[in-house]
mmCIF file of N, CA, C and O in Angstrom:
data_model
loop_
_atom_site.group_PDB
_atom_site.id
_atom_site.type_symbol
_atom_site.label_atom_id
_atom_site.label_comp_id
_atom_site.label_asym_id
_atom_site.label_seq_id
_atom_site.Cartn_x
_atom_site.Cartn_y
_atom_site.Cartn_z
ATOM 1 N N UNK A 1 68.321 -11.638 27.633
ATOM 2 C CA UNK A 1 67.135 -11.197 26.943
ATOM 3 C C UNK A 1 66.638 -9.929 27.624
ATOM 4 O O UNK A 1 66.716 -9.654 28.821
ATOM 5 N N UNK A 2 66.174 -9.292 26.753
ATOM 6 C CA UNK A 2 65.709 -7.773 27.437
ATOM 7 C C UNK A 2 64.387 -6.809 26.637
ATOM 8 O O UNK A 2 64.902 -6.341 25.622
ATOM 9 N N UNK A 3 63.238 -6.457 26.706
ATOM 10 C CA UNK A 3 62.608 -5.963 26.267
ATOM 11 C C UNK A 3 62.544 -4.651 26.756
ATOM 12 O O UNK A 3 62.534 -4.312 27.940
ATOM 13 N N UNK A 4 62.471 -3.442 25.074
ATOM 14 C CA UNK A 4 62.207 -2.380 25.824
ATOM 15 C C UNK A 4 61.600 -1.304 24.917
ATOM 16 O O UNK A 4 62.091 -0.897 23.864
ATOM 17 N N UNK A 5 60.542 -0.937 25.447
ATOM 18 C CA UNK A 5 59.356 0.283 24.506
ATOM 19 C C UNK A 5 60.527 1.073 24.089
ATOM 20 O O UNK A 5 61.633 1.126 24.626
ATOM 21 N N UNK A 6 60.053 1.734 22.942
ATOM 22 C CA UNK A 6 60.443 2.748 22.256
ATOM 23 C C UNK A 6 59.229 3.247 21.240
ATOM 24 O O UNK A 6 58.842 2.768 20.174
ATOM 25 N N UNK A 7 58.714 4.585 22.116
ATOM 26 C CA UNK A 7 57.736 4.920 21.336
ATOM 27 C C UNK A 7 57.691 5.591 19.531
ATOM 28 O O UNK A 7 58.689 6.139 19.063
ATOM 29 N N UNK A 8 57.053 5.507 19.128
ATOM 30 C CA UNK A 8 56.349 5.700 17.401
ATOM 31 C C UNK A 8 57.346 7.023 17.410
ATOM 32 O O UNK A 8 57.337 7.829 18.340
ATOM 33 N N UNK A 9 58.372 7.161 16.029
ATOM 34 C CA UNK A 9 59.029 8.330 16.110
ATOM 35 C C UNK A 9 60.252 8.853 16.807
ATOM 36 O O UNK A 9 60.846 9.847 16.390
ATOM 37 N N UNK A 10 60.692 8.059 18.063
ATOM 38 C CA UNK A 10 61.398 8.644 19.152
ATOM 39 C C UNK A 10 62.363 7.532 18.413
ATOM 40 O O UNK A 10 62.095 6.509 17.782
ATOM 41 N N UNK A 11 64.192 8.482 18.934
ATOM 42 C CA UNK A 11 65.284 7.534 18.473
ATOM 43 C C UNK A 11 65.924 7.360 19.990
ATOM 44 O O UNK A 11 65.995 8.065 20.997
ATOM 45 N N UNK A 12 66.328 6.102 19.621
ATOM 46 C CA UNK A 12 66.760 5.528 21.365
ATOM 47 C C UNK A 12 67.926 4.131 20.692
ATOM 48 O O UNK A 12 67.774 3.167 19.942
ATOM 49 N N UNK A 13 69.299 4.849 21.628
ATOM 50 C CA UNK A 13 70.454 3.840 21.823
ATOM 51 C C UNK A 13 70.749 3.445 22.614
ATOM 52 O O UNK A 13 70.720 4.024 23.700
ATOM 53 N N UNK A 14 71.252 2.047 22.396
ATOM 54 C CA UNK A 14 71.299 0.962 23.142
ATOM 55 C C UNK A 14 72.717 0.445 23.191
ATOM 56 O O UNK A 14 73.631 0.655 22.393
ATOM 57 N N UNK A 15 72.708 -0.192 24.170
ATOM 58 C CA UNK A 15 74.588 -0.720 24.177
ATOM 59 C C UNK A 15 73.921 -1.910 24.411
ATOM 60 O O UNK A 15 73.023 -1.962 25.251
ATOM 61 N N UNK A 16 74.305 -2.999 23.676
ATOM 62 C CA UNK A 16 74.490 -4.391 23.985
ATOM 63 C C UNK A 16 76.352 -4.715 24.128
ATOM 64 O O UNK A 16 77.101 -3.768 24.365
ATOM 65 N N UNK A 17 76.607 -5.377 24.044
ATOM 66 C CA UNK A 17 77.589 -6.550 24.683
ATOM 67 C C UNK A 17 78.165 -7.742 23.706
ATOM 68 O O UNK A 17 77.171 -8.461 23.805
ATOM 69 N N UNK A 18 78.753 -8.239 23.120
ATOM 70 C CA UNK A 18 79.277 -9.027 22.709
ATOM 71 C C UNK A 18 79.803 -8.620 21.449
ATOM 72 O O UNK A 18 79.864 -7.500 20.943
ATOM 73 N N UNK A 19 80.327 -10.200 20.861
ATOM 74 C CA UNK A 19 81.129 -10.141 19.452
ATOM 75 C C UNK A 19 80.577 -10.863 18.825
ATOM 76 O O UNK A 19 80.910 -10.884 17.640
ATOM 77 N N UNK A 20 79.572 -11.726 19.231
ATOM 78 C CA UNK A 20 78.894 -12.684 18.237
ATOM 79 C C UNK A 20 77.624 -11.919 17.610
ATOM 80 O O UNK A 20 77.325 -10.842 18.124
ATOM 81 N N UNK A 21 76.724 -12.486 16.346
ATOM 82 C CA UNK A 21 75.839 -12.139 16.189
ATOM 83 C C UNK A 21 74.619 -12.672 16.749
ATOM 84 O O UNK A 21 74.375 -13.877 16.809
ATOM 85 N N UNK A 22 73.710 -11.574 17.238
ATOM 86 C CA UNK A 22 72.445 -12.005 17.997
ATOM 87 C C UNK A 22 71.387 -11.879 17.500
ATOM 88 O O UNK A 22 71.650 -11.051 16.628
ATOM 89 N N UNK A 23 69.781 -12.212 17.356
ATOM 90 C CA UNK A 23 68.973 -12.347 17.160
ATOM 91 C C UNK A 23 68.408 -11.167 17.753
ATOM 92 O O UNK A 23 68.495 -11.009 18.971
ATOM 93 N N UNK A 24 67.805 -10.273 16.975
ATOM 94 C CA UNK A 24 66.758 -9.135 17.456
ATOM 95 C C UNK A 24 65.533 -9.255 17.119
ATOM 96 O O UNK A 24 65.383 -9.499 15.922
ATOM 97 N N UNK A 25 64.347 -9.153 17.892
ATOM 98 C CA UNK A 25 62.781 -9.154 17.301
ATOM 99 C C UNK A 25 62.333 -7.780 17.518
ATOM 100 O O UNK A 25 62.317 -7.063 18.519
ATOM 101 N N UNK A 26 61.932 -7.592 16.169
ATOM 102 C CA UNK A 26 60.791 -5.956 16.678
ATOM 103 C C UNK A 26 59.364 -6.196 16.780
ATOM 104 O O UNK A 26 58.731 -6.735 15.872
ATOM 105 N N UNK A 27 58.911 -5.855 17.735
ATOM 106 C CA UNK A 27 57.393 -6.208 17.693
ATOM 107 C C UNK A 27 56.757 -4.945 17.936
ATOM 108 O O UNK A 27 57.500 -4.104 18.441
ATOM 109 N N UNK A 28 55.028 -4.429 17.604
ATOM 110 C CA UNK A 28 54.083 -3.418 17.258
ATOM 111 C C UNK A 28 53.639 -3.497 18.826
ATOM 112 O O UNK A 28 53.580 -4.575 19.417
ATOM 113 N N UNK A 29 53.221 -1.797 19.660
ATOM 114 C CA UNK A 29 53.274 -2.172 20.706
ATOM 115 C C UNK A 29 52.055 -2.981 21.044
ATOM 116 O O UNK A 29 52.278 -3.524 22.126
ATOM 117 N N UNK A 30 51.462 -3.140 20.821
ATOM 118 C CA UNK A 30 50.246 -4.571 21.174
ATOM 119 C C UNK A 30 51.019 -6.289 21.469
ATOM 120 O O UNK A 30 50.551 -7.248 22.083
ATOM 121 N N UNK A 31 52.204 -6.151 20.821
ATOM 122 C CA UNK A 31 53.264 -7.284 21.249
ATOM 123 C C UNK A 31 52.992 -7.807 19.394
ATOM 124 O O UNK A 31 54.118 -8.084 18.980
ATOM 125 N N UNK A 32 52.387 -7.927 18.724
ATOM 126 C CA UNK A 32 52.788 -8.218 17.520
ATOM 127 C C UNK A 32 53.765 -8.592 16.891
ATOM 128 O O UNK A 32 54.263 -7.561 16.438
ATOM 129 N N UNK A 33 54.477 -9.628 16.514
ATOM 130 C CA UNK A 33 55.784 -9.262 16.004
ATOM 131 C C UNK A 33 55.613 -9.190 14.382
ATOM 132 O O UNK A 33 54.945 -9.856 13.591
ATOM 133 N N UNK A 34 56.819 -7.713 14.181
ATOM 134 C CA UNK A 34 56.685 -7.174 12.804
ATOM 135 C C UNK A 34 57.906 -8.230 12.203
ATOM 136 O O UNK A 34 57.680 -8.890 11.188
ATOM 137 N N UNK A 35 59.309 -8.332 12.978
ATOM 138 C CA UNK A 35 59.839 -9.194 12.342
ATOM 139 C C UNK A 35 61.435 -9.587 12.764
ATOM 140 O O UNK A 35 61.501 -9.024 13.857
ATOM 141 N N UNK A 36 62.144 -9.924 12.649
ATOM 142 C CA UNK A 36 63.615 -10.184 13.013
ATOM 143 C C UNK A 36 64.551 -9.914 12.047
ATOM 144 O O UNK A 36 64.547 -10.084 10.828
ATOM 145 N N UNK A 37 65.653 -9.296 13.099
ATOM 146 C CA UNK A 37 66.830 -8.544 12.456
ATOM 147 C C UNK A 37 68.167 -9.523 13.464
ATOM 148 O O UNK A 37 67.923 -9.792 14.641
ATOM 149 N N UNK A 38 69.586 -9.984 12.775
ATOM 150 C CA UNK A 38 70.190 -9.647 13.230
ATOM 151 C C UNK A 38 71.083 -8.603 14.159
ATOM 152 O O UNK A 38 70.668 -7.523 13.739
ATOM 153 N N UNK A 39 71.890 -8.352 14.993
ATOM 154 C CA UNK A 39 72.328 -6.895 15.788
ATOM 155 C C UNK A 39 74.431 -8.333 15.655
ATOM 156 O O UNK A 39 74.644 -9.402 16.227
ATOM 157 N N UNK A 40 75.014 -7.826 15.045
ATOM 158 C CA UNK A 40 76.536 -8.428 15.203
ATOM 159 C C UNK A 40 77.247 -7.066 15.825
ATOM 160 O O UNK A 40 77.302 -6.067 15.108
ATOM 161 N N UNK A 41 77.897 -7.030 17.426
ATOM 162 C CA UNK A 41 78.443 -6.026 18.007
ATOM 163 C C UNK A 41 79.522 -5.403 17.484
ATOM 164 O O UNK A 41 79.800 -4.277 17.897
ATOM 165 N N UNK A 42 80.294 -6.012 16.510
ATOM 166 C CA UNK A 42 81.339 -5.826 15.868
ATOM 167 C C UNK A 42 80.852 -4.785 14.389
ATOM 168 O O UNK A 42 81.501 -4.161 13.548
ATOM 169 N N UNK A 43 79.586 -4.983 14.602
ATOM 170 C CA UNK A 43 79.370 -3.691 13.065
ATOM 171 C C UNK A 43 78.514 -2.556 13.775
ATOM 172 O O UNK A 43 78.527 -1.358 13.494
ATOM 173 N N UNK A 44 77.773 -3.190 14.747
ATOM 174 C CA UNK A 44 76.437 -2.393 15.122
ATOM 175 C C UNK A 44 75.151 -2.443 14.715
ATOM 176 O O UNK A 44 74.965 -3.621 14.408
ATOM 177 N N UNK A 45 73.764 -1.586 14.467
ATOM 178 C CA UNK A 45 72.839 -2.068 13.825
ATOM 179 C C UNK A 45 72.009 -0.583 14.050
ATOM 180 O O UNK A 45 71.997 0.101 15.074
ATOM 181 N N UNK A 46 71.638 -0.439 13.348
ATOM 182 C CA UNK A 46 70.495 0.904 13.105
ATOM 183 C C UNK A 46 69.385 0.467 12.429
ATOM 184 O O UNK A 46 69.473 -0.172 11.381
ATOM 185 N N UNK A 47 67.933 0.881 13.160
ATOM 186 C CA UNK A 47 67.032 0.469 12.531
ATOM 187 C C UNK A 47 65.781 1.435 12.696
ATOM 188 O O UNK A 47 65.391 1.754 13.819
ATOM 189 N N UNK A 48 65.264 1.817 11.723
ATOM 190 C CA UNK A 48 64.423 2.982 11.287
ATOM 191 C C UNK A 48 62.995 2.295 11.040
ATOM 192 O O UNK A 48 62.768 1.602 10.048
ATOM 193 N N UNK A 49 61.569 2.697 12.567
ATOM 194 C CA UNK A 49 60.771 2.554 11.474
ATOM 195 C C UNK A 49 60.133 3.052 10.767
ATOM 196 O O UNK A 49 60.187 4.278 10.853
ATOM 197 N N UNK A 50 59.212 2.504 9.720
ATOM 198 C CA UNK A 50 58.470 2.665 8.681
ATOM 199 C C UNK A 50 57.094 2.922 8.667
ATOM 200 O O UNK A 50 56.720 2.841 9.837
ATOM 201 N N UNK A 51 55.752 3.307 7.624
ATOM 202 C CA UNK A 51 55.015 3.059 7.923
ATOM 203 C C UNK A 51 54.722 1.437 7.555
ATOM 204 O O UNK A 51 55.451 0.846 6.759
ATOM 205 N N UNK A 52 53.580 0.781 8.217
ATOM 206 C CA UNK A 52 53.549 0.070 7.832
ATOM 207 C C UNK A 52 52.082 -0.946 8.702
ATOM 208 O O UNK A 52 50.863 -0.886 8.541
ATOM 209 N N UNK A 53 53.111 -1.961 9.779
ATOM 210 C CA UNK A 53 53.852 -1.881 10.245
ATOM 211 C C UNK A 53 54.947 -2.342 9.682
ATOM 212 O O UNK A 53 54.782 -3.250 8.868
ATOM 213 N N UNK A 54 56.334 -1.868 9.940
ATOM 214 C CA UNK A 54 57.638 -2.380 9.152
ATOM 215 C C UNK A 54 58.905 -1.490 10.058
ATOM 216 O O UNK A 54 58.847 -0.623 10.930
ATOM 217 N N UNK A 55 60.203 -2.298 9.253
ATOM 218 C CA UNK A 55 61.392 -1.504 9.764
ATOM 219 C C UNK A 55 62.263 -1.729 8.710
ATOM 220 O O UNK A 55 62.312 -2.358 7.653
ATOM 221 N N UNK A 56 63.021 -0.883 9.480
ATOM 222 C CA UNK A 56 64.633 -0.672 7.796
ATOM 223 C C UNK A 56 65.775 -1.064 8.742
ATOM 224 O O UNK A 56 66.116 -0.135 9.473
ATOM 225 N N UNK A 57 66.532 -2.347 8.929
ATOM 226 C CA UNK A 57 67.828 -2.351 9.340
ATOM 227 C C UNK A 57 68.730 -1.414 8.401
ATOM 228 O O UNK A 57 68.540 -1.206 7.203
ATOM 229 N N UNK A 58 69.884 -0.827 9.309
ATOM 230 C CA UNK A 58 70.658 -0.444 8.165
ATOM 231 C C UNK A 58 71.759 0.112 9.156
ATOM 232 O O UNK A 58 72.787 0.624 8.713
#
């Protein structure tokens, strides 16, 4: 498990580790959570946010 800021606007990559699919939470920085995404290492995962609060896996 690992938490890590990424401020409003800014793009930031990450290397995770495995072949299985894992559970991702995005949360608003107040700790809020906006919502959960899969991340499967074998495809990758890109995720854009929105206004909102919100996000776009893709």
């Amino acid at each position: 498990m690992a938490t890590t800021l990424v401020p409003s606007g800014a793009c930031e990559k990450f290397e995770f580790d495995g072949d299985k699919p894992e559970r991702v939470e995005i949360h608003q920085g107040g700790g809020a959570l906006i919502g959960p995404v899969t991340y499967d290492g074998r495809a990758g995962l890109n995720i854009a946010t929105v206004e909102g609060p919100s996000f776009h896996p893709f």
